[in-house]
Amino acid sequence: MISVTLQPFSAGQELAALLGDRAAAVLAALPPAVCTGALISLPHGSPAPGADGVHARLTSDTLPWPAAPLDVVVVADALWSLEPLALLNQAFDRLADGARLVVLGEFSVRRTRLEYEPLPLVSHFVAQAERAGFKLVEPQALSPAGEAERARFLLVFERSAAPRWRLHTLRPEDAPAMRRLFEAAFGHPMSQALWEWKYGDGRGHAVWCAADGDMVGHLGLMRRTAIWQGEQIAISQYGDAMIRADQRGEMHGPYFLMVSTLTELQIGRGSGCVMGFAFVFERQMRKIEYLKLGRRIDHMVQYEWPSQQRRAFASWATRPLVLPTDAACLDRLWTAMQADLRNVLVGMRDAAYWRQRYVDHPAIRYELHLVYHRWTRRPLAALALKFEQERAVLVDWVAPLRATPAIIEAGRDLAQRSGKATLHTWITAGQSAALQVASPTVHDLDVLIHYATWTPTPDADAMHGRWWLTMGDTDYL
């Protein structure tokens, strides 16, 4: 358990006594007239960054901040344990114009490994501080980085003009404002249950953008487990990107601020989520590429077949798939699918994920079906479908690639039995050869895959055309 202390002081001598052997470096960076301030630090004996699985971030808003305005806020060897946006906003609000924020401690200077790194990347923290209204006036490396991935720094910032937009980490109490912005942006409401399904229990993270205290922008991330080169990795999917109409139009406005900041906090080597992606339109993709926030690595293709009753001599049949009763069956199909997709990245599709994604969805009703061999009863595939006015939608499936003909035939039969004219689905163009069965009608879609490159991530060229994504990988279909 991490605990952070905030100790007010009213003279430089008091600060020196609190800092001990760290005082000389800090006091040398401060004007001699410093009178009032606050020191944020960790108690003696606190765990080292990342020790014993301690990866938490405290919001610092429950700390006993002294009355503003302050001459200085000093953060000594505690930054890694604090939620940075909350700290920066609170320090900005309490410091006088021209007053200083001093951050002393160890930082990450480069990230080459995928493993979680609790120390913030120094370049990211500086960028976040500048977006929050601070100007870096005196960076000082206290230990040479060389080829090491960590180094000790003294960073001195000066409070400057208030930024036009301020960034905040979304918390549960912000959900009502987020849902109001969602309805204004998309024209239909988001229930509290849907918000919980996306962001509750640590499944998602988000930042929001404020102008004059009002929420004018929002960007979310939903975490997924994926399989890449035979290993489980964490990835994140951007979603619920929205900006109030009167705040749009500036290239480095709310959208850039939210994407860059949320990516720095959550995505990349050492961040807990190795990669980030989104489904975007061409217009959005051009902006993303111009701002160097990401690269396009593929696009979605729509496949469509007319509905068709099952042939009398077909070797397969279907029945409802029930979770958790059929969980072991679905997990075996997932294991077989992974073996066929070992050279591409594919999101987890085990029984636990399917239950959360399709059974527990609070807004959309899906039908789950098992395709099995009529005589041996051996499971062949699992299908997730939904039914719209005139068509059946094959949202997702779990099966080895050899079962694709049976998947499409079963989907067409289920569409026919439901009175729908067609069956359609989406898949990434790089993997679309898997669906070239039964003479489909194929359309390229204006739905591109944005791969995050703002932070250190595996090379985008190595990812190009190597993601298996279907409609079920979206958060809105």
Short mmCIF file of C-alpha atoms in Angstrom, two decimals:
data_model
loop_
_atom_site.label_atom_id
_atom_site.label_comp_id
_atom_site.label_asym_id
_atom_site.label_seq_id
_atom_site.Cartn_x
_atom_site.Cartn_y
_atom_site.Cartn_z
CA MET A 1 0.00 0.00 0.00
CA ILE A 2 1.39 3.42 -0.97
CA SER A 3 0.91 6.46 1.24
CA VAL A 4 2.06 9.93 0.29
CA THR A 5 2.66 12.77 2.72
CA LEU A 6 2.23 16.50 2.10
CA GLN A 7 4.11 18.73 4.54
CA PRO A 8 3.61 22.50 4.41
CA PHE A 9 6.52 24.81 5.20
CA SER A 10 6.86 28.55 5.66
CA ALA A 11 10.59 29.12 5.16
CA GLY A 12 13.49 27.69 3.22
CA GLN A 13 15.07 26.42 6.44
CA GLU A 14 11.98 24.31 7.15
CA LEU A 15 12.13 22.82 3.66
CA ALA A 16 15.82 22.04 4.11
CA ALA A 17 15.09 20.21 7.35
CA LEU A 18 12.35 18.19 5.68
CA LEU A 19 14.51 17.24 2.70
CA GLY A 20 17.64 16.29 4.62
CA ASP A 21 20.49 15.32 2.31
CA ARG A 22 18.36 16.22 -0.71
CA ALA A 23 18.06 19.86 0.32
CA ALA A 24 21.09 21.36 -1.44
CA ALA A 25 20.00 20.50 -4.97
CA VAL A 26 16.44 21.70 -4.41
CA LEU A 27 17.28 24.95 -2.60
CA ALA A 28 19.80 25.87 -5.27
CA ALA A 29 16.95 25.88 -7.81
CA LEU A 30 14.71 28.19 -5.79
CA PRO A 31 14.69 31.96 -5.44
CA PRO A 32 15.96 33.11 -2.02
CA ALA A 33 12.64 34.76 -1.20
CA VAL A 34 10.68 31.49 -1.05
CA CYS A 35 8.40 31.58 1.98
CA THR A 36 5.44 29.22 1.73
CA GLY A 37 5.14 25.91 0.01
CA ALA A 38 4.36 22.21 0.21
CA LEU A 39 6.59 19.17 0.07
CA ILE A 40 5.11 15.95 -1.32
CA SER A 41 7.12 12.83 -0.52
CA LEU A 42 6.87 9.21 0.50
CA PRO A 43 7.34 8.16 4.11
CA HIS A 44 10.61 6.49 5.08
CA GLY A 45 10.53 2.79 4.26
CA SER A 46 8.05 3.09 1.38
CA PRO A 47 8.35 0.47 -1.38
CA ALA A 48 10.62 1.14 -4.32
CA PRO A 49 8.95 1.87 -7.67
CA GLY A 50 7.25 -1.30 -8.86
CA ALA A 51 8.27 -3.37 -5.82
CA ASP A 52 5.91 -6.15 -4.79
CA GLY A 53 3.61 -5.39 -7.69
CA VAL A 54 2.91 -1.83 -6.46
CA HIS A 55 1.76 -0.08 -9.63
CA ALA A 56 -0.90 2.22 -8.19
CA ARG A 57 -1.25 5.92 -8.82
CA LEU A 58 -2.66 8.17 -6.11
CA THR A 59 -4.71 11.19 -7.11
CA SER A 60 -3.23 13.51 -4.42
CA ASP A 61 -6.55 15.36 -4.07
CA THR A 62 -7.05 14.08 -0.52
CA LEU A 63 -3.75 15.53 0.66
CA PRO A 64 -3.90 18.41 3.17
CA TRP A 65 -2.92 21.19 0.78
CA PRO A 66 -2.15 24.50 2.53
CA ALA A 67 -4.00 27.64 1.55
CA ALA A 68 -3.05 29.16 -1.80
CA PRO A 69 -1.14 30.97 -3.16
CA LEU A 70 2.11 29.07 -2.63
CA ASP A 71 5.64 30.03 -3.67
CA VAL A 72 6.71 26.48 -4.46
CA VAL A 73 5.52 22.88 -4.58
CA VAL A 74 8.29 20.30 -4.23
CA VAL A 75 7.76 16.66 -5.22
CA ALA A 76 10.65 14.59 -3.87
CA ASP A 77 11.02 10.96 -4.97
CA ALA A 78 7.25 10.48 -5.05
CA LEU A 79 6.20 11.29 -8.61
CA TRP A 80 6.04 7.64 -9.66
CA SER A 81 3.29 7.03 -7.07
CA LEU A 82 1.09 9.99 -8.11
CA GLU A 83 -1.46 10.40 -10.88
CA PRO A 84 0.33 13.08 -12.93
CA LEU A 85 -2.61 15.06 -14.34
CA ALA A 86 -4.20 15.48 -10.90
CA LEU A 87 -0.88 16.56 -9.40
CA LEU A 88 -0.19 19.10 -12.14
CA ASN A 89 -3.67 20.60 -12.01
CA GLN A 90 -3.66 20.85 -8.23
CA ALA A 91 -0.20 22.40 -8.13
CA PHE A 92 -1.17 24.90 -10.83
CA ASP A 93 -4.27 25.96 -8.90
CA ARG A 94 -2.32 26.53 -5.68
CA LEU A 95 0.81 28.23 -6.99
CA ALA A 96 1.07 31.97 -7.49
CA ASP A 97 1.88 33.37 -10.94
CA GLY A 98 5.56 32.74 -11.65
CA ALA A 99 5.90 30.35 -8.69
CA ARG A 100 7.74 27.08 -9.09
CA LEU A 101 7.03 23.39 -9.21
CA VAL A 102 10.16 21.37 -8.41
CA VAL A 103 10.28 17.66 -9.14
CA LEU A 104 13.19 15.64 -7.81
CA GLY A 105 13.53 11.95 -8.47
CA GLU A 106 14.32 9.08 -10.74
CA PHE A 107 12.80 8.94 -14.22
CA SER A 108 12.74 6.56 -17.12
CA VAL A 109 14.78 8.01 -19.99
CA ARG A 110 14.16 5.35 -22.61
CA ARG A 111 12.01 2.24 -22.88
CA THR A 112 13.18 -0.75 -24.84
CA ARG A 113 11.48 -3.55 -22.91
CA LEU A 114 7.82 -4.53 -22.86
CA GLU A 115 7.73 -5.10 -19.09
CA TYR A 116 5.94 -2.55 -16.92
CA GLU A 117 8.07 0.45 -15.89
CA PRO A 118 6.56 2.41 -12.99
CA LEU A 119 8.82 5.44 -13.40
CA PRO A 120 7.43 8.07 -15.78
CA LEU A 121 9.30 8.78 -18.98
CA VAL A 122 10.93 12.17 -18.42
CA SER A 123 9.99 13.54 -21.85
CA HIS A 124 6.35 12.56 -21.30
CA PHE A 125 6.13 14.25 -17.90
CA VAL A 126 7.69 17.45 -19.23
CA ALA A 127 5.16 17.50 -22.09
CA GLN A 128 2.25 16.93 -19.68
CA ALA A 129 3.49 19.71 -17.39
CA GLU A 130 3.74 22.15 -20.31
CA ARG A 131 0.17 21.26 -21.40
CA ALA A 132 -0.94 21.98 -17.81
CA GLY A 133 0.44 25.53 -17.86
CA PHE A 134 4.03 25.09 -16.66
CA LYS A 135 7.25 26.15 -18.37
CA LEU A 136 10.40 24.09 -17.88
CA VAL A 137 13.10 26.53 -16.77
CA GLU A 138 15.85 24.34 -15.36
CA PRO A 139 16.24 20.66 -16.22
CA GLN A 140 19.21 19.09 -14.49
CA ALA A 141 20.37 15.49 -14.76
CA LEU A 142 21.77 14.48 -11.40
CA SER A 143 23.03 11.13 -12.65
CA PRO A 144 24.28 10.40 -16.17
CA ALA A 145 21.91 8.24 -18.19
CA GLY A 146 24.43 6.80 -20.61
CA GLU A 147 22.96 3.54 -21.88
CA ALA A 148 20.87 3.08 -18.74
CA GLU A 149 17.08 3.24 -18.92
CA ARG A 150 16.76 5.31 -15.71
CA ALA A 151 18.38 8.51 -14.46
CA ARG A 152 17.89 10.96 -11.61
CA PHE A 153 16.65 14.46 -12.50
CA LEU A 154 15.84 17.79 -10.91
CA LEU A 155 13.12 19.45 -12.98
CA VAL A 156 12.15 23.04 -12.21
CA PHE A 157 8.96 24.43 -13.75
CA GLU A 158 7.51 27.92 -13.57
CA ARG A 159 3.76 28.51 -13.45
CA SER A 160 2.76 30.45 -16.54
CA ALA A 161 -0.56 31.44 -18.11
CA ALA A 162 -3.54 29.16 -17.63
CA PRO A 163 -3.98 26.89 -20.66
CA ARG A 164 -7.06 27.21 -22.83
CA TRP A 165 -7.84 23.54 -22.29
CA ARG A 166 -7.09 21.49 -19.18
CA LEU A 167 -6.78 17.73 -19.10
CA HIS A 168 -8.13 15.49 -16.36
CA THR A 169 -8.19 11.76 -15.72
CA LEU A 170 -11.78 10.49 -15.82
CA ARG A 171 -13.12 9.19 -12.52
CA PRO A 172 -16.44 7.50 -11.75
CA GLU A 173 -17.93 10.78 -10.51
CA ASP A 174 -17.25 12.28 -13.97
CA ALA A 175 -19.42 9.68 -15.71
CA PRO A 176 -22.65 11.77 -15.79
CA ALA A 177 -20.89 14.68 -17.53
CA MET A 178 -19.26 12.24 -19.95
CA ARG A 179 -22.62 10.68 -20.78
CA ARG A 180 -24.17 14.10 -21.43
CA LEU A 181 -21.33 14.94 -23.81
CA PHE A 182 -21.77 11.55 -25.49
CA GLU A 183 -25.46 12.20 -26.16
CA ALA A 184 -24.72 15.67 -27.54
CA ALA A 185 -21.98 14.29 -29.81
CA PHE A 186 -23.65 11.11 -31.09
CA GLY A 187 -27.34 11.89 -30.81
CA HIS A 188 -28.29 9.00 -28.54
CA PRO A 189 -27.78 8.36 -24.83
CA MET A 190 -25.25 6.13 -23.09
CA SER A 191 -26.66 4.38 -20.04
CA GLN A 192 -24.74 4.21 -16.80
CA ALA A 193 -24.71 0.43 -17.24
CA LEU A 194 -22.96 0.76 -20.60
CA TRP A 195 -20.42 3.15 -19.09
CA GLU A 196 -19.72 0.61 -16.34
CA TRP A 197 -19.41 -2.18 -18.92
CA LYS A 198 -16.74 -0.23 -20.78
CA TYR A 199 -14.81 1.48 -17.99
CA GLY A 200 -15.73 -0.22 -14.71
CA ASP A 201 -13.47 -2.52 -12.69
CA GLY A 202 -10.32 -1.24 -14.40
CA ARG A 203 -11.39 -2.32 -17.90
CA GLY A 204 -10.97 1.19 -19.25
CA HIS A 205 -9.27 4.52 -18.73
CA ALA A 206 -10.08 7.95 -20.10
CA VAL A 207 -9.05 11.58 -20.11
CA TRP A 208 -11.33 14.54 -20.53
CA CYS A 209 -10.71 18.06 -21.66
CA ALA A 210 -12.12 21.11 -19.85
CA ALA A 211 -12.71 24.64 -21.09
CA ASP A 212 -13.86 27.16 -18.47
CA GLY A 213 -14.48 24.22 -16.15
CA ASP A 214 -16.87 22.38 -18.50
CA MET A 215 -16.18 19.01 -20.10
CA VAL A 216 -15.74 19.72 -23.81
CA GLY A 217 -13.83 16.61 -24.89
CA HIS A 218 -13.37 12.97 -23.94
CA LEU A 219 -11.23 10.05 -25.09
CA GLY A 220 -11.38 6.55 -23.66
CA LEU A 221 -9.25 3.42 -23.75
CA MET A 222 -10.55 -0.10 -23.24
CA ARG A 223 -8.02 -2.76 -22.30
CA ARG A 224 -7.78 -6.10 -24.06
CA THR A 225 -5.59 -9.15 -23.77
CA ALA A 226 -4.18 -10.25 -27.12
CA ILE A 227 -1.98 -13.01 -28.46
CA TRP A 228 1.13 -11.92 -30.37
CA GLN A 229 3.87 -14.33 -31.41
CA GLY A 230 2.54 -16.94 -29.01
CA GLU A 231 2.59 -14.64 -25.96
CA GLN A 232 -0.20 -12.85 -24.12
CA ILE A 233 0.17 -9.08 -24.17
CA ALA A 234 -2.02 -6.18 -23.06
CA ILE A 235 -3.33 -3.81 -25.72
CA SER A 236 -5.74 -0.88 -25.57
CA GLN A 237 -8.44 0.31 -27.94
CA TYR A 238 -9.33 3.99 -28.21
CA GLY A 239 -13.03 4.76 -28.12
CA ASP A 240 -15.66 7.34 -27.23
CA ALA A 241 -13.64 10.12 -28.85
CA MET A 242 -15.79 13.24 -28.80
CA ILE A 243 -15.38 17.01 -28.75
CA ARG A 244 -18.08 19.61 -28.23
CA ALA A 245 -18.94 21.29 -31.52
CA ASP A 246 -17.74 24.76 -30.55
CA GLN A 247 -14.30 23.40 -29.55
CA ARG A 248 -13.45 21.63 -32.81
CA GLY A 249 -11.32 22.74 -35.72
CA GLU A 250 -7.88 23.40 -34.22
CA MET A 251 -5.13 21.02 -35.28
CA HIS A 252 -3.44 21.01 -31.86
CA GLY A 253 -6.68 21.41 -29.93
CA PRO A 254 -8.52 18.99 -27.63
CA TYR A 255 -8.17 15.94 -29.88
CA PHE A 256 -4.39 16.21 -30.11
CA LEU A 257 -4.08 16.97 -26.40
CA MET A 258 -6.22 13.99 -25.36
CA VAL A 259 -4.68 11.43 -27.73
CA SER A 260 -1.09 12.41 -26.96
CA THR A 261 -1.61 12.55 -23.20
CA LEU A 262 -3.68 9.37 -22.85
CA THR A 263 -1.20 7.51 -25.04
CA GLU A 264 1.72 8.70 -22.91
CA LEU A 265 -0.05 7.56 -19.76
CA GLN A 266 -1.29 4.17 -20.93
CA ILE A 267 0.30 2.85 -24.13
CA GLY A 268 3.76 1.79 -25.22
CA ARG A 269 6.76 -0.14 -23.99
CA GLY A 270 6.81 -0.12 -20.20
CA SER A 271 3.30 1.32 -19.90
CA GLY A 272 1.33 -1.82 -19.11
CA CYS A 273 -0.36 -1.83 -22.53
CA VAL A 274 2.13 -2.57 -25.28
CA MET A 275 0.06 -1.36 -28.23
CA GLY A 276 -2.94 0.84 -28.94
CA PHE A 277 -5.35 0.91 -31.86
CA ALA A 278 -8.61 2.42 -33.04
CA PHE A 279 -11.18 2.12 -35.78
CA VAL A 280 -11.22 5.51 -37.57
CA PHE A 281 -12.40 7.11 -40.82
CA GLU A 282 -10.04 8.31 -43.55
CA ARG A 283 -10.54 11.95 -42.55
CA GLN A 284 -9.53 11.18 -38.98
CA MET A 285 -6.61 9.06 -40.14
CA ARG A 286 -5.15 11.91 -42.17
CA LYS A 287 -5.19 14.12 -39.07
CA ILE A 288 -3.65 11.38 -36.93
CA GLU A 289 -0.82 10.90 -39.42
CA TYR A 290 -0.23 14.65 -39.80
CA LEU A 291 0.10 15.01 -36.02
CA LYS A 292 2.33 11.89 -35.87
CA LEU A 293 -0.01 10.26 -33.38
CA GLY A 294 -0.22 6.99 -35.30
CA ARG A 295 -0.02 5.08 -38.56
CA ARG A 296 -2.56 3.18 -40.63
CA ILE A 297 -1.82 -0.53 -40.62
CA ASP A 298 -4.93 -1.93 -42.34
CA HIS A 299 -8.58 -1.27 -43.16
CA MET A 300 -11.81 -3.20 -42.77
CA VAL A 301 -13.53 -5.13 -45.55
CA GLN A 302 -17.22 -6.09 -45.60
CA TYR A 303 -18.25 -9.56 -46.79
CA GLU A 304 -21.86 -10.33 -47.66
CA TRP A 305 -23.74 -13.46 -48.71
CA PRO A 306 -27.44 -14.07 -49.43
CA SER A 307 -29.19 -16.06 -46.75
CA GLN A 308 -29.59 -19.73 -47.62
CA GLN A 309 -31.20 -22.71 -45.95
CA ARG A 310 -28.90 -25.52 -44.89
CA ARG A 311 -28.45 -28.26 -47.44
CA ALA A 312 -30.15 -31.51 -46.46
CA PHE A 313 -26.89 -33.46 -46.67
CA ALA A 314 -24.75 -30.91 -44.79
CA SER A 315 -22.40 -32.49 -42.27
CA TRP A 316 -22.88 -29.78 -39.66
CA ALA A 317 -25.71 -28.57 -37.41
CA THR A 318 -26.16 -25.75 -34.91
CA ARG A 319 -27.48 -25.27 -31.42
CA PRO A 320 -27.44 -22.35 -28.97
CA LEU A 321 -24.11 -21.78 -27.22
CA VAL A 322 -24.70 -21.26 -23.50
CA LEU A 323 -22.14 -19.67 -21.22
CA PRO A 324 -20.77 -20.64 -18.81
CA THR A 325 -22.11 -24.16 -19.53
CA ASP A 326 -20.20 -24.43 -22.83
CA ALA A 327 -17.09 -22.59 -21.61
CA ALA A 328 -14.75 -25.58 -21.94
CA CYS A 329 -15.95 -26.22 -25.49
CA LEU A 330 -15.39 -22.58 -26.48
CA ASP A 331 -11.93 -22.55 -24.90
CA ARG A 332 -10.91 -25.60 -26.94
CA LEU A 333 -12.03 -23.86 -30.15
CA TRP A 334 -10.06 -20.78 -29.10
CA THR A 335 -6.92 -22.86 -28.58
CA ALA A 336 -7.27 -24.26 -32.10
CA MET A 337 -7.85 -20.78 -33.55
CA GLN A 338 -4.72 -19.42 -31.86
CA ALA A 339 -2.62 -22.12 -33.48
CA ASP A 340 -3.81 -21.05 -36.94
CA LEU A 341 -3.24 -17.34 -36.21
CA ARG A 342 0.21 -17.60 -34.64
CA ASN A 343 1.69 -15.16 -37.17
CA VAL A 344 -0.86 -12.39 -36.55
CA LEU A 345 -2.06 -10.42 -33.54
CA VAL A 346 -5.50 -11.51 -32.37
CA GLY A 347 -7.52 -10.35 -29.38
CA MET A 348 -8.42 -12.88 -26.70
CA ARG A 349 -11.54 -14.85 -27.56
CA ASP A 350 -11.83 -17.34 -24.72
CA ALA A 351 -15.05 -18.08 -22.85
CA ALA A 352 -14.43 -15.44 -20.18
CA TYR A 353 -14.00 -12.73 -22.81
CA TRP A 354 -17.02 -13.86 -24.85
CA ARG A 355 -19.19 -13.85 -21.75
CA GLN A 356 -18.19 -10.29 -20.86
CA ARG A 357 -18.37 -9.06 -24.46
CA TYR A 358 -21.60 -10.70 -25.66
CA VAL A 359 -23.57 -12.13 -22.74
CA ASP A 360 -23.04 -9.23 -20.33
CA HIS A 361 -23.44 -6.41 -22.86
CA PRO A 362 -26.08 -4.10 -21.37
CA ALA A 363 -27.33 -2.53 -24.62
CA ILE A 364 -27.10 -5.03 -27.51
CA ARG A 365 -28.64 -8.50 -27.68
CA TYR A 366 -26.44 -11.10 -29.34
CA GLU A 367 -27.19 -14.71 -30.19
CA LEU A 368 -24.44 -17.26 -29.61
CA HIS A 369 -24.46 -20.51 -31.57
CA LEU A 370 -22.32 -23.62 -31.66
CA VAL A 371 -21.66 -25.31 -35.01
CA TYR A 372 -20.95 -29.01 -34.57
CA HIS A 373 -20.52 -32.15 -36.66
CA ARG A 374 -23.90 -33.84 -37.06
CA TRP A 375 -22.63 -37.39 -36.53
CA THR A 376 -19.61 -37.10 -34.23
CA ARG A 377 -21.03 -34.09 -32.31
CA ARG A 378 -17.53 -32.59 -32.44
CA PRO A 379 -17.61 -28.78 -32.06
CA LEU A 380 -16.53 -26.95 -35.22
CA ALA A 381 -17.07 -23.26 -34.45
CA ALA A 382 -18.73 -20.72 -32.17
CA LEU A 383 -20.65 -17.83 -33.73
CA ALA A 384 -21.82 -14.50 -32.28
CA LEU A 385 -24.61 -12.89 -34.31
CA LYS A 386 -27.06 -10.06 -34.05
CA PHE A 387 -30.08 -9.44 -36.23
CA GLU A 388 -30.94 -6.11 -37.80
CA GLN A 389 -33.97 -5.15 -39.84
CA GLU A 390 -33.10 -6.94 -43.08
CA ARG A 391 -29.80 -8.66 -42.41
CA ALA A 392 -28.01 -10.94 -40.03
CA VAL A 393 -24.63 -9.77 -38.77
CA LEU A 394 -21.84 -12.23 -38.05
CA VAL A 395 -20.17 -10.18 -35.34
CA ASP A 396 -17.49 -12.69 -34.34
CA TRP A 397 -16.49 -16.33 -34.47
CA VAL A 398 -14.04 -18.70 -32.80
CA ALA A 399 -12.79 -21.64 -34.84
CA PRO A 400 -9.78 -23.02 -36.68
CA LEU A 401 -9.49 -21.65 -40.21
CA ARG A 402 -10.52 -24.96 -41.79
CA ALA A 403 -14.01 -24.47 -40.32
CA THR A 404 -14.64 -21.26 -42.33
CA PRO A 405 -16.96 -22.90 -44.92
CA ALA A 406 -19.13 -24.33 -42.14
CA ILE A 407 -19.14 -20.93 -40.36
CA ILE A 408 -20.47 -19.12 -43.43
CA GLU A 409 -23.00 -21.85 -44.30
CA ALA A 410 -24.28 -21.89 -40.72
CA GLY A 411 -24.48 -18.10 -40.60
CA ARG A 412 -26.46 -18.02 -43.86
CA ASP A 413 -28.81 -20.69 -42.53
CA LEU A 414 -29.40 -18.80 -39.29
CA ALA A 415 -30.08 -15.66 -41.32
CA GLN A 416 -32.63 -17.55 -43.42
CA ARG A 417 -34.36 -18.98 -40.35
CA SER A 418 -34.62 -15.46 -38.91
CA GLY A 419 -36.19 -14.10 -42.06
CA LYS A 420 -33.19 -11.97 -43.04
CA ALA A 421 -32.12 -11.46 -46.64
CA THR A 422 -28.37 -11.41 -46.14
CA LEU A 423 -25.50 -12.30 -43.83
CA HIS A 424 -22.66 -9.83 -43.55
CA THR A 425 -19.48 -9.39 -41.53
CA TRP A 426 -16.26 -7.38 -41.34
CA ILE A 427 -12.63 -8.45 -41.22
CA THR A 428 -9.28 -6.71 -41.67
CA ALA A 429 -8.18 -6.67 -45.30
CA GLY A 430 -4.88 -8.36 -44.42
CA GLN A 431 -6.77 -11.42 -43.15
CA SER A 432 -9.69 -11.33 -45.57
CA ALA A 433 -8.51 -14.30 -47.64
CA ALA A 434 -9.91 -16.46 -44.83
CA LEU A 435 -13.47 -15.51 -45.90
CA GLN A 436 -13.15 -16.16 -49.62
CA VAL A 437 -15.76 -18.90 -49.62
CA ALA A 438 -19.21 -19.21 -51.23
CA SER A 439 -18.73 -16.28 -53.68
CA PRO A 440 -19.14 -13.32 -51.31
CA THR A 441 -19.86 -9.74 -52.29
CA VAL A 442 -16.89 -7.72 -51.02
CA HIS A 443 -16.68 -3.99 -50.23
CA ASP A 444 -13.75 -1.98 -48.91
CA LEU A 445 -14.92 0.19 -46.00
CA ASP A 446 -13.90 3.65 -44.89
CA VAL A 447 -12.87 2.13 -41.57
CA LEU A 448 -9.12 2.21 -41.04
CA ILE A 449 -6.97 0.76 -38.28
CA HIS A 450 -5.03 3.45 -36.44
CA TYR A 451 -1.93 2.04 -34.73
CA ALA A 452 -0.52 4.27 -31.98
CA THR A 453 3.05 5.48 -32.58
CA TRP A 454 3.24 8.56 -30.33
CA THR A 455 5.06 6.52 -27.68
CA PRO A 456 7.67 3.72 -28.03
CA THR A 457 5.76 0.74 -29.45
CA PRO A 458 6.67 -2.23 -31.64
CA ASP A 459 7.42 -1.01 -35.16
CA ALA A 460 4.31 -0.16 -37.19
CA ASP A 461 5.76 -1.75 -40.34
CA ALA A 462 5.91 -5.10 -38.53
CA MET A 463 2.22 -4.70 -37.63
CA HIS A 464 1.00 -3.79 -41.12
CA GLY A 465 -1.61 -6.29 -42.32
CA ARG A 466 -1.00 -8.56 -39.33
CA TRP A 467 -4.00 -7.86 -37.10
CA TRP A 468 -7.06 -10.11 -37.00
CA LEU A 469 -9.99 -7.82 -36.29
CA THR A 470 -13.72 -8.37 -36.77
CA MET A 471 -16.86 -6.41 -35.93
CA GLY A 472 -16.70 -7.88 -32.44
CA ASP A 473 -13.45 -6.02 -31.80
CA THR A 474 -15.29 -2.70 -32.01
CA ASP A 475 -16.94 -1.31 -28.90
CA TYR A 476 -20.08 -0.13 -30.71
CA LEU A 477 -21.30 -2.98 -32.98
#
